PDB file of C-alpha atoms and ligand atoms in Angstrom:
ATOM      1  CA  MET A1394      -0.171   0.280   0.014  1.00 49.00           C
ATOM      2  CA  ALA A1395       1.598   3.345  -0.841  1.00 50.00           C
ATOM      3  CA  ARG A1396       1.924   5.832   1.586  1.00 70.00           C
ATOM      4  CA  ASN A1397      -0.409   8.688   0.549  1.00 79.00           C
ATOM      5  CA  LEU A1398      -3.536  10.607   1.883  1.00 86.00           C
ATOM      6  CA  ASP A1399      -5.578  10.639  -1.166  1.00 84.00           C
ATOM      7  CA  THR A1400      -7.865   8.052   0.177  1.00 87.00           C
ATOM      8  CA  TYR A1401      -8.194   9.926   3.520  1.00 89.00           C
ATOM      9  CA  ARG A1402      -8.829  12.976   1.750  1.00 88.00           C
ATOM     10  CA  LYS A1403     -11.524  11.547  -0.899  1.00 88.00           C
ATOM     11  CA  LYS A1404     -13.462  10.043   2.203  1.00 89.00           C
ATOM     12  CA  ARG A1405     -13.972  13.271   3.697  1.00 91.00           C
ATOM     13  CA  ASP A1406     -15.398  16.703   3.440  1.00 88.00           C
ATOM     14  CA  PHE A1407     -13.173  18.945   5.192  1.00 87.00           C
ATOM     15  CA  ALA A1408     -16.009  21.718   5.400  1.00 86.00           C
ATOM     16  CA  ARG A1409     -17.923  19.482   7.484  1.00 88.00           C
ATOM     17  CA  THR A1410     -15.425  17.373   9.701  1.00 90.00           C
ATOM     18  CA  PRO A1411     -13.483  18.863  12.278  1.00 88.00           C
ATOM     19  CA  GLU A1412     -10.553  16.017  11.452  1.00 89.00           C
ATOM     20  CA  PRO A1413      -7.266  17.656   9.805  1.00 85.00           C
ATOM     21  CA  LYS A1414      -6.532  17.996   6.197  1.00 83.00           C
ATOM     22  CA  GLY A1415      -3.041  17.189   6.565  1.00 79.00           C
ATOM     23  CA  LYS A1416       0.093  18.969   6.047  1.00 72.00           C
ATOM     24  CA  ARG A1417       2.209  19.085   9.009  1.00 63.00           C
ATOM     25  CA  GLY A1418       5.457  17.277   8.586  1.00 64.00           C
ATOM     26  CA  ARG A1419       7.759  16.301  11.665  1.00 67.00           C
ATOM     27  CA  GLU A1420      11.386  16.275  10.544  1.00 65.00           C
ATOM     28  CA  GLY A1421      14.044  15.099  12.779  1.00 68.00           C
ATOM     29  CA  LYS A1422      11.862  13.899  15.420  1.00 78.00           C
ATOM     30  CA  ARG A1423      11.431  10.235  16.451  1.00 89.00           C
ATOM     31  CA  PRO A1424       8.702   8.597  15.028  1.00 94.00           C
ATOM     32  CA  MET A1425       5.533   8.490  16.927  1.00 96.00           C
ATOM     33  CA  PHE A1426       2.657   6.224  17.368  1.00 98.00           C
ATOM     34  CA  VAL A1427      -1.008   6.866  18.663  1.00 98.00           C
ATOM     35  CA  ILE A1428      -4.041   4.646  19.564  1.00 98.00           C
ATOM     36  CA  GLN A1429      -7.489   6.482  19.269  1.00 98.00           C
ATOM     37  CA  GLN A1430     -10.552   5.050  20.611  1.00 98.00           C
ATOM     38  CA  HIS A1431     -13.065   5.660  18.143  1.00 97.00           C
ATOM     39  CA  ASP A1432     -16.638   5.318  19.203  1.00 96.00           C
ATOM     40  CA  ALA A1433     -18.110   5.238  15.373  1.00 92.00           C
ATOM     41  CA  ARG A1434     -20.919   2.692  14.430  1.00 87.00           C
ATOM     42  CA  ASN A1435     -18.676  -0.039  15.893  1.00 92.00           C
ATOM     43  CA  MET A1436     -16.243   1.069  18.853  1.00 95.00           C
ATOM     44  CA  HIS A1437     -12.785  -0.059  17.887  1.00 97.00           C
ATOM     45  CA  TYR A1438      -9.336   1.313  18.477  1.00 98.00           C
ATOM     46  CA  ASP A1439      -7.044   3.028  15.513  1.00 98.00           C
ATOM     47  CA  LEU A1440      -3.609   2.231  16.100  1.00 98.00           C
ATOM     48  CA  ARG A1441      -1.497   4.878  14.137  1.00 98.00           C
ATOM     49  CA  LEU A1442       2.343   4.280  13.246  1.00 98.00           C
ATOM     50  CA  GLU A1443       4.325   7.352  11.946  1.00 96.00           C
ATOM     51  CA  VAL A1444       5.818   6.212   8.533  1.00 95.00           C
ATOM     52  CA  ASP A1445       7.585   8.455   5.871  1.00 92.00           C
ATOM     53  CA  GLY A1446       5.609  11.507   6.694  1.00 91.00           C
ATOM     54  CA  VAL A1447       2.186   9.917   7.108  1.00 95.00           C
ATOM     55  CA  LEU A1448       0.387   7.592   9.653  1.00 97.00           C
ATOM     56  CA  ALA A1449      -0.314   3.889   8.515  1.00 97.00           C
ATOM     57  CA  SER A1450      -3.318   2.881   9.996  1.00 98.00           C
ATOM     58  CA  TRP A1451      -5.352   0.029  11.361  1.00 98.00           C
ATOM     59  CA  ALA A1452      -8.691  -0.516  13.039  1.00 98.00           C
ATOM     60  CA  VAL A1453      -8.369  -2.608  15.951  1.00 98.00           C
ATOM     61  CA  PRO A1454     -12.155  -3.811  16.992  1.00 98.00           C
ATOM     62  CA  LYS A1455     -10.949  -4.919  20.741  1.00 98.00           C
ATOM     63  CA  GLY A1456      -8.242  -2.561  21.205  1.00 98.00           C
ATOM     64  CA  PRO A1457      -4.584  -3.800  22.223  1.00 98.00           C
ATOM     65  CA  SER A1458      -3.914  -6.355  24.668  1.00 98.00           C
ATOM     66  CA  THR A1459      -0.944  -6.424  27.014  1.00 98.00           C
ATOM     67  CA  ASP A1460      -1.080 -10.492  27.203  1.00 98.00           C
ATOM     68  CA  PRO A1461       1.481 -12.246  24.761  1.00 98.00           C
ATOM     69  CA  ARG A1462      -1.330 -15.051  24.380  1.00 97.00           C
ATOM     70  CA  VAL A1463      -4.140 -12.658  22.967  1.00 98.00           C
ATOM     71  CA  LYS A1464      -4.204 -12.342  19.446  1.00 98.00           C
ATOM     72  CA  ARG A1465      -6.129  -9.128  18.265  1.00 98.00           C
ATOM     73  CA  LEU A1466      -7.312  -8.317  14.598  1.00 98.00           C
ATOM     74  CA  ALA A1467      -6.070  -5.179  13.127  1.00 98.00           C
ATOM     75  CA  VAL A1468      -7.600  -4.187   9.675  1.00 98.00           C
ATOM     76  CA  GLN A1469      -5.691  -1.877   7.493  1.00 97.00           C
ATOM     77  CA  VAL A1470      -7.020   1.330   6.506  1.00 96.00           C
ATOM     78  CA  GLU A1471      -6.238   4.192   4.498  1.00 95.00           C
ATOM     79  CA  ASP A1472      -3.004   6.522   5.919  1.00 96.00           C
ATOM     80  CA  HIS A1473      -3.894   9.337   7.859  1.00 96.00           C
ATOM     81  CA  PRO A1474      -1.828  12.693   7.890  1.00 95.00           C
ATOM     82  CA  LEU A1475       0.395  13.241  10.889  1.00 94.00           C
ATOM     83  CA  ASP A1476      -1.560  15.886  12.422  1.00 93.00           C
ATOM     84  CA  TYR A1477      -4.153  13.579  13.122  1.00 95.00           C
ATOM     85  CA  GLY A1478      -1.872  11.964  15.866  1.00 95.00           C
ATOM     86  CA  ASP A1479      -3.487  14.312  18.346  1.00 94.00           C
ATOM     87  CA  PHE A1480      -7.056  14.715  17.054  1.00 95.00           C
ATOM     88  CA  GLU A1481      -9.995  14.491  19.804  1.00 96.00           C
ATOM     89  CA  GLY A1482     -13.374  15.513  18.827  1.00 95.00           C
ATOM     90  CA  ARG A1483     -16.577  14.396  17.767  1.00 93.00           C
ATOM     91  CA  ILE A1484     -16.938  13.601  13.794  1.00 90.00           C
ATOM     92  CA  GLY A1485     -20.855  14.429  13.014  1.00 88.00           C
ATOM     93  CA  LYS A1486     -23.466  11.623  12.582  1.00 86.00           C
ATOM     94  CA  GLY A1487     -23.615  11.044   8.975  1.00 86.00           C
ATOM     95  CA  GLU A1488     -20.076  11.826   8.199  1.00 88.00           C
ATOM     96  CA  TYR A1489     -17.487   9.158   7.530  1.00 86.00           C
ATOM     97  CA  GLY A1490     -16.381   7.436  10.881  1.00 88.00           C
ATOM     98  CA  GLY A1491     -19.124   9.774  12.916  1.00 91.00           C
ATOM     99  CA  GLY A1492     -18.500   9.560  16.506  1.00 92.00           C
ATOM    100  CA  ALA A1493     -16.493  10.667  19.408  1.00 96.00           C
ATOM    101  CA  VAL A1494     -12.402  10.105  18.925  1.00 97.00           C
ATOM    102  CA  ILE A1495     -10.098  10.364  22.049  1.00 98.00           C
ATOM    103  CA  VAL A1496      -6.136   9.749  22.221  1.00 98.00           C
ATOM    104  CA  TRP A1497      -6.000   6.776  24.161  1.00 98.00           C
ATOM    105  CA  ASP A1498      -2.250   6.183  24.108  1.00 98.00           C
ATOM    106  CA  THR A1499       0.712   8.084  22.197  1.00 98.00           C
ATOM    107  CA  GLY A1500       4.145   8.078  22.162  1.00 97.00           C
ATOM    108  CA  PRO A1501       7.263   7.582  20.576  1.00 97.00           C
ATOM    109  CA  TYR A1502       7.783   4.295  18.919  1.00 97.00           C
ATOM    110  CA  LYS A1503      11.238   2.263  17.509  1.00 97.00           C
ATOM    111  CA  ASN A1504      11.304  -0.046  14.566  1.00 97.00           C
ATOM    112  CA  LEU A1505      12.706  -3.342  15.432  1.00 97.00           C
ATOM    113  CA  THR A1506      11.886  -5.180  12.734  1.00 97.00           C
ATOM    114  CA  GLU A1507      14.634  -7.670  11.262  1.00 96.00           C
ATOM    115  CA  LYS A1508      15.113 -10.200   8.547  1.00 95.00           C
ATOM    116  CA  ASP A1509      17.811 -12.406   8.557  1.00 94.00           C
ATOM    117  CA  GLY A1510      19.320 -10.486  11.632  1.00 94.00           C
ATOM    118  CA  GLU A1511      19.543  -7.217   9.641  1.00 96.00           C
ATOM    119  CA  PRO A1512      16.994  -4.199  10.358  1.00 96.00           C
ATOM    120  CA  VAL A1513      14.122  -3.556   7.918  1.00 96.00           C
ATOM    121  CA  GLU A1514      13.014  -0.024   7.294  1.00 96.00           C
ATOM    122  CA  MET A1515       9.186   0.384   8.260  1.00 96.00           C
ATOM    123  CA  ALA A1516       7.888   0.954   4.751  1.00 95.00           C
ATOM    124  CA  ASP A1517       9.566  -2.452   3.648  1.00 96.00           C
ATOM    125  CA  ALA A1518       8.203  -4.248   6.794  1.00 97.00           C
ATOM    126  CA  LEU A1519       4.743  -3.145   5.938  1.00 96.00           C
ATOM    127  CA  GLU A1520       5.216  -4.498   2.138  1.00 95.00           C
ATOM    128  CA  HIS A1521       6.170  -7.521   3.623  1.00 96.00           C
ATOM    129  CA  GLY A1522       3.544  -7.811   5.853  1.00 97.00           C
ATOM    130  CA  HIS A1523       5.695  -7.996   8.923  1.00 97.00           C
ATOM    131  CA  VAL A1524       6.189  -4.928  11.500  1.00 98.00           C
ATOM    132  CA  LYS A1525       7.674  -5.416  15.235  1.00 98.00           C
ATOM    133  CA  VAL A1526       7.734  -2.192  16.963  1.00 98.00           C
ATOM    134  CA  ALA A1527       8.500  -1.256  20.685  1.00 98.00           C
ATOM    135  CA  LEU A1528       6.106   1.256  21.991  1.00 98.00           C
ATOM    136  CA  GLU A1529       6.696   3.935  24.525  1.00 97.00           C
ATOM    137  CA  GLY A1530       3.344   5.091  25.655  1.00 98.00           C
ATOM    138  CA  LYS A1531       1.861   6.068  28.651  1.00 97.00           C
ATOM    139  CA  LYS A1532      -0.333   2.907  29.062  1.00 98.00           C
ATOM    140  CA  LEU A1533       1.477   0.539  26.602  1.00 98.00           C
ATOM    141  CA  ALA A1534       5.127  -0.205  26.597  1.00 98.00           C
ATOM    142  CA  GLY A1535       7.159  -2.643  24.834  1.00 98.00           C
ATOM    143  CA  ALA A1536       7.161  -4.649  21.494  1.00 98.00           C
ATOM    144  CA  PHE A1537       4.213  -5.573  19.742  1.00 98.00           C
ATOM    145  CA  ALA A1538       4.234  -7.463  16.358  1.00 98.00           C
ATOM    146  CA  LEU A1539       1.770  -7.183  13.266  1.00 98.00           C
ATOM    147  CA  THR A1540       1.507  -9.615  10.923  1.00 98.00           C
ATOM    148  CA  ARG A1541      -0.508  -9.836   7.638  1.00 98.00           C
ATOM    149  CA  THR A1542      -2.726 -12.916   7.469  1.00 97.00           C
ATOM    150  CA  ARG A1543      -5.090 -11.546   4.326  1.00 95.00           C
ATOM    151  CA  ASP A1544      -4.223  -9.330   1.667  1.00 91.00           C
ATOM    152  CA  GLY A1545      -6.953  -7.389  -0.635  1.00 87.00           C
ATOM    153  CA  LYS A1546      -8.373  -3.882  -0.186  1.00 85.00           C
ATOM    154  CA  LYS A1547      -8.809  -4.209   3.304  1.00 90.00           C
ATOM    155  CA  PRO A1548      -5.639  -5.955   4.398  1.00 96.00           C
ATOM    156  CA  GLN A1549      -6.056  -7.970   7.733  1.00 98.00           C
ATOM    157  CA  TRP A1550      -3.377  -7.964  10.277  1.00 98.00           C
ATOM    158  CA  ILE A1551      -2.821  -9.702  13.854  1.00 98.00           C
ATOM    159  CA  LEU A1552      -1.566  -7.565  16.590  1.00 98.00           C
ATOM    160  CA  VAL A1553       0.176  -9.466  19.454  1.00 98.00           C
ATOM    161  CA  LYS A1554       2.176  -8.125  22.196  1.00 98.00           C
ATOM    162  CA  MET A1555       5.687  -9.889  22.314  1.00 98.00           C
ATOM    163  CA  ASN A1556       7.033 -11.468  25.780  1.00 97.00           C
ATOM    164  CA  ASP A1557       8.937  -8.535  27.460  1.00 97.00           C
ATOM    165  CA  GLU A1558       8.826  -6.351  30.504  1.00 96.00           C
ATOM    166  CA  GLY A1559       5.962  -4.171  29.181  1.00 96.00           C
ATOM    167  CA  ALA A1560       3.943  -7.658  28.882  1.00 97.00           C
ATOM    168  CA  ASP A1561       1.418  -8.459  31.642  1.00 96.00           C
ATOM    169  CA  ARG A1562      -1.251 -11.100  31.515  1.00 95.00           C
ATOM    170  CA  ARG A1563      -3.520  -9.718  34.059  1.00 94.00           C
ATOM    171  CA  ARG A1564      -3.836  -5.916  32.879  1.00 94.00           C
ATOM    172  CA  ASN A1565      -6.537  -4.835  30.619  1.00 95.00           C
ATOM    173  CA  PRO A1566      -5.820  -1.233  29.818  1.00 97.00           C
ATOM    174  CA  VAL A1567      -8.293  -0.917  27.164  1.00 96.00           C
ATOM    175  CA  SER A1568     -11.320  -1.458  30.079  1.00 96.00           C
ATOM    176  CA  THR A1569      -9.283  -0.218  33.144  1.00 97.00           C
ATOM    177  CA  GLN A1570      -7.762   2.711  31.689  1.00 97.00           C
ATOM    178  CA  PRO A1571     -10.263   4.470  29.329  1.00 97.00           C
ATOM    179  CA  GLU A1572      -9.584   7.992  29.648  1.00 98.00           C
ATOM    180  CA  SER A1573      -7.570  10.016  26.988  1.00 98.00           C
ATOM    181  CA  VAL A1574      -3.831  10.559  27.772  1.00 98.00           C
ATOM    182  CA  LEU A1575      -4.007  14.059  26.227  1.00 97.00           C
ATOM    183  CA  SER A1576      -7.148  15.668  28.180  1.00 97.00           C
ATOM    184  CA  GLY A1577      -8.394  13.112  30.757  1.00 97.00           C
ATOM    185  CA  ARG A1578     -11.730  12.590  28.926  1.00 97.00           C
ATOM    186  CA  THR A1579     -13.412   9.606  27.632  1.00 97.00           C
ATOM    187  CA  VAL A1580     -15.079   9.081  24.343  1.00 96.00           C
ATOM    188  CA  ALA A1581     -18.468   9.362  26.519  1.00 95.00           C
ATOM    189  CA  ASP A1582     -17.144  12.842  27.744  1.00 96.00           C
ATOM    190  CA  VAL A1583     -16.422  13.911  24.146  1.00 95.00           C
ATOM    191  CA  ALA A1584     -19.620  12.707  22.855  1.00 93.00           C
ATOM    192  CA  ALA A1585     -21.580  14.711  25.493  1.00 92.00           C
ATOM    193  CA  GLY A1586     -19.526  17.474  24.598  1.00 88.00           C
ATOM    194  CA  GLU A1587     -17.630  18.061  27.750  1.00 72.00           C
ATOM    195  CA  ALA A1588     -14.205  19.931  27.619  1.00 65.00           C
TER     196      ALA A1588
HETATM  197 MN1   MN B1820     -11.740   4.553  13.528  1.00 90.13          MN
END
């Protein structure tokens, strides 16, 4: 999948949605990840990884797990602009992706992908369907693996926590830490219009 924002922009009417159109660059900074909780038609968590100036994106219906035994479906969606990474707000009913969005976790990440002991660049890792990243978030820490299991228009991947110091079989941050790491709000607060 090429890294560009054409599909993102085509799906949205920027006169109507509060979402960013996308222009900001972040040269010289460490790549960032964000996980946004999105209370759309179906509640889901959008995992986004900064790759070559955009946010490669997956919709994860159940959200990430810190338990290495748990595999989570992650459906790859269109690349999003970098300035989507701190977007919180209400997308209007009837608009594409209508519903409340919060930044559930964010921070820098490190690409750990290797092949035959050699580092693999993120764009190549995505192309090859296997990505390993170490997240440095407020809720999530340590390595996660993404593996593509089905290609096509909406490629399916599996998201799984690697067994390291960030792994925890008993934690369930999706349910116990529902608040935004930026504003402290929940999706219900945002839906209700609370600042
Ligand atoms: Mn979404």
